[in-house]
Coordinates of C-alpha atoms in Angstrom, one line a residue:
Chain A
D236 CA 0.0 0.0 0.0
A237 CA 1.2 3.5 -0.8
K238 CA 2.6 5.6 1.9
T239 CA 0.6 8.8 2.7
T240 CA 1.9 12.1 4.1
Q241 CA -0.2 14.6 6.0
P242 CA 0.6 17.7 7.9
P243 CA 0.5 17.0 11.7
S244 CA -1.9 19.8 12.5
M245 CA -4.1 22.5 11.0
D246 CA -6.5 25.2 12.3
C247 CA -9.7 26.3 10.8
A248 CA -12.2 29.0 11.7
E249 CA -15.7 27.8 12.5
G250 CA -18.0 28.2 9.5
R251 CA -15.2 28.2 7.0
A252 CA -14.1 25.4 4.7
A253 CA -11.4 23.0 6.1
N254 CA -9.1 21.7 3.4
L255 CA -7.0 18.8 4.5
P256 CA -4.2 17.7 2.2
C257 CA -2.7 14.3 1.7
N258 CA 0.2 13.3 -0.4
H259 CA 0.4 9.8 -1.9
S260 CA 2.9 10.2 -4.6
T261 CA 3.6 6.4 -4.9
I262 CA 0.0 5.4 -5.2
S263 CA -0.7 2.7 -7.8
G264 CA -3.5 2.5 -10.2
N265 CA -5.7 0.2 -8.2
E266 CA -5.2 1.9 -4.8
Y267 CA -8.1 3.8 -3.4
V268 CA -7.8 6.8 -1.1
Y269 CA -9.9 6.5 2.1
W270 CA -10.4 9.1 4.8
Y271 CA -11.3 8.5 8.4
R272 CA -11.5 10.8 11.4
Q273 CA -11.3 10.2 15.1
I274 CA -12.9 12.6 17.5
H275 CA -11.2 12.6 20.9
S276 CA -11.9 9.4 22.9
Q277 CA -14.1 7.9 20.3
G278 CA -13.6 5.2 17.7
P279 CA -12.5 6.2 14.2
Q280 CA -15.3 7.2 11.8
Y281 CA -15.4 6.5 8.0
I282 CA -15.8 9.7 6.0
I283 CA -15.3 9.1 2.3
H284 CA -13.2 7.3 -0.3
G285 CA -12.3 7.6 -4.0
L286 CA -10.2 6.2 -6.8
K287 CA -9.7 9.0 -9.3
N288 CA -13.0 10.9 -9.6
N289 CA -13.9 13.6 -7.1
E290 CA -16.5 12.4 -4.6
T291 CA -19.0 14.1 -2.3
N292 CA -21.3 12.8 0.4
E293 CA -23.1 14.4 3.3
M294 CA -20.0 14.7 5.3
A295 CA -17.3 15.9 3.0
S296 CA -15.9 16.2 -0.5
L297 CA -12.8 14.4 -1.8
I298 CA -10.7 16.0 -4.5
I299 CA -8.1 13.8 -6.1
T300 CA -5.6 15.3 -8.5
E301 CA -5.5 14.1 -12.1
D302 CA -2.1 12.3 -11.5
R303 CA -3.5 10.9 -8.3
K304 CA -0.4 11.8 -6.4
S305 CA -2.3 13.9 -3.9
S306 CA -5.8 14.6 -2.6
T307 CA -7.7 17.0 -0.4
L308 CA -10.5 16.4 2.0
I309 CA -12.9 19.3 2.2
L310 CA -15.3 20.0 5.0
P311 CA -17.4 22.8 3.5
H312 CA -18.5 24.5 6.7
A313 CA -16.5 23.3 9.6
T314 CA -18.0 23.3 13.0
L315 CA -16.5 22.8 16.5
R316 CA -17.6 19.2 16.4
D317 CA -15.3 18.6 13.4
T318 CA -12.3 19.0 15.6
A319 CA -10.6 15.6 15.3
V320 CA -7.6 13.7 13.9
Y321 CA -8.1 13.0 10.2
Y322 CA -6.5 10.0 8.6
C323 CA -5.7 9.5 4.9
I324 CA -5.2 5.9 3.9
A325 CA -4.3 4.5 0.5
L326 CA -5.1 0.8 -0.1
I327 CA -5.9 -1.8 -2.7
Y328 CA -9.5 -2.7 -2.9
N329 CA -10.6 -6.3 -2.5
Q330 CA -7.5 -7.4 -0.6
G331 CA -9.0 -8.2 2.8
G332 CA -9.9 -5.4 5.1
K333 CA -6.6 -4.2 6.5
L334 CA -6.6 -0.5 7.3
I335 CA -3.3 0.9 8.3
F336 CA -3.6 4.2 10.1
G337 CA -0.7 6.8 10.0
Q338 CA -0.3 9.8 12.3
G339 CA -3.0 11.8 10.6
T340 CA -3.8 15.6 10.8
E341 CA -5.1 17.0 14.0
L342 CA -7.7 19.6 12.9
S343 CA -8.7 22.3 15.4
V344 CA -11.8 24.2 14.5
K345 CA -11.8 27.5 16.4
P346 CA -14.8 29.8 17.1
Chain B
D288 CA -29.0 -0.8 14.6
A289 CA -27.1 -0.1 17.9
G290 CA -23.8 -0.1 16.2
V291 CA -20.7 -2.0 17.4
I292 CA -21.0 -2.8 21.1
Q293 CA -18.0 -3.3 23.3
S294 CA -17.7 -4.3 26.9
P295 CA -16.5 -3.4 29.3
R296 CA -15.9 0.3 28.5
H297 CA -13.2 0.6 31.2
E298 CA -11.2 -2.2 32.8
V299 CA -8.6 -1.8 35.5
T300 CA -6.7 -4.9 36.5
E301 CA -3.5 -5.9 38.2
M302 CA -0.5 -7.3 36.3
G303 CA -0.7 -11.0 35.8
Q304 CA -4.5 -11.2 35.7
E305 CA -6.5 -12.4 32.7
V306 CA -8.4 -9.8 30.8
T307 CA -11.3 -10.5 28.4
L308 CA -12.7 -7.8 26.1
R309 CA -15.9 -8.4 24.3
C310 CA -17.4 -7.2 21.0
K311 CA -20.7 -7.5 19.3
P312 CA -20.5 -6.5 15.6
I313 CA -23.2 -4.9 13.6
S314 CA -25.7 -7.5 12.5
G315 CA -25.0 -8.8 9.0
H316 CA -21.4 -7.6 8.9
D317 CA -19.0 -10.4 7.9
Y318 CA -15.7 -8.7 8.8
L319 CA -14.6 -8.0 12.4
F320 CA -11.4 -6.2 13.4
W321 CA -9.6 -5.7 16.7
Y322 CA -7.4 -2.6 17.0
R323 CA -5.2 -1.2 19.8
Q324 CA -4.4 2.5 20.3
T325 CA -1.7 4.0 22.4
M326 CA 0.0 7.4 22.4
M327 CA 3.3 5.8 21.4
R328 CA 2.2 3.5 18.6
G329 CA -1.0 5.1 17.4
L330 CA -3.8 2.9 16.1
E331 CA -2.7 -0.6 15.2
L332 CA -4.6 -3.5 13.7
L333 CA -4.2 -6.6 15.9
I334 CA -6.3 -9.2 14.1
Y335 CA -9.3 -9.5 11.8
F336 CA -11.9 -12.1 11.0
N337 CA -14.0 -12.9 7.9
N338 CA -17.1 -15.0 8.4
N339 CA -15.8 -15.9 11.9
V340 CA -12.5 -17.2 10.6
P341 CA -9.2 -15.4 11.6
I342 CA -7.6 -14.1 8.4
D343 CA -4.6 -12.0 9.6
D344 CA -3.3 -12.1 13.1
S345 CA 0.1 -10.7 12.3
G346 CA -0.6 -7.7 14.5
M347 CA -1.1 -9.7 17.6
P348 CA 1.9 -8.6 19.8
E349 CA 2.7 -12.0 21.4
D350 CA 1.3 -15.3 22.6
R351 CA -0.3 -13.6 25.6
F352 CA -2.9 -12.3 23.2
S353 CA -5.6 -14.4 21.7
A354 CA -8.9 -13.7 19.9
K355 CA -11.9 -15.8 19.1
M356 CA -15.1 -15.4 17.2
P357 CA -17.4 -18.3 18.0
N358 CA -20.3 -16.9 16.0
A359 CA -21.2 -14.0 13.8
S360 CA -22.4 -11.9 16.7
F361 CA -19.7 -12.2 19.2
S362 CA -15.9 -11.9 19.5
T363 CA -13.4 -11.8 22.4
L364 CA -9.9 -10.6 22.8
K365 CA -8.1 -12.1 25.7
I366 CA -4.9 -11.2 27.4
Q367 CA -3.3 -13.7 29.7
P368 CA -1.3 -12.7 31.7
S369 CA -1.7 -9.0 31.4
E370 CA 1.2 -6.6 31.7
P371 CA 1.3 -2.8 32.3
R372 CA 2.5 -2.3 28.7
D373 CA -0.9 -3.7 27.5
S374 CA -2.6 -0.5 28.8
A375 CA -4.3 1.0 25.9
V376 CA -7.7 1.6 24.3
Y377 CA -8.9 -1.5 22.4
F378 CA -11.3 -0.9 19.5
C379 CA -13.5 -3.4 17.7
A380 CA -14.8 -2.6 14.3
S381 CA -17.0 -4.4 11.7
S382 CA -17.7 -4.1 8.0
L383 CA -19.7 -5.6 5.3
G384 CA -18.6 -7.4 2.2
T385 CA -15.4 -8.5 0.7
G386 CA -12.9 -5.7 0.4
R387 CA -15.1 -3.2 2.1
Y388 CA -13.1 -0.6 4.1
E389 CA -16.0 1.3 5.5
Q390 CA -15.4 0.0 8.9
Y391 CA -17.7 0.9 11.8
F392 CA -15.9 1.2 15.1
G393 CA -17.2 0.6 18.6
P394 CA -16.6 3.0 21.5
G395 CA -13.5 1.2 22.7
T396 CA -12.4 -0.4 26.0
R397 CA -9.9 1.5 28.0
L398 CA -7.7 -1.0 29.7
T399 CA -5.4 -0.1 32.5
V400 CA -3.0 -2.7 33.9
T401 CA -1.3 -1.7 37.2

């Protein structure tokens, strides 16, 4: 599975868009990009995933660059409850269920 | 559905004692995962099951750790004997379908071994 690199921390003002970057320059053609988050003292929560097209759901949008070497998770209107550690994971679909969590980005949403 | 259920939520035990953590996955899910989280090592996958069969236990730290899944609705993670370095939050997660990575995590069990 491709290694991912994320900034260790970011701040965002409440109500503004939070843009969380992830670098996965060694990603292969059959590796998906998954995003999870972990709010303090809770279990991780699945957010969104994609292969090469941009994706959107009720929680967030995922923008993957055309060369697939990086992606950005967008929380369109961040709230205080979005304060969490966000994990970007690259993995091959249909090869078991093994998620490997890195260090992630600690997002602080401030009033 | 109630989500993934774990018990107990907190466990404090003395070194050398046996500890059993329990997990009830979401009904219908065919994958079950056990993770451990510490400040030093982050979130680590210990073992996972597919249709009650252990598939990958390469993350189990040593023989003191064992996991079972006797049926589709119940799994245990046992530590015997426990040591202070086993202190961590243990999460159980479940998912549906082959290759599905949308895992649903339980609230975790915070284990403290004194």
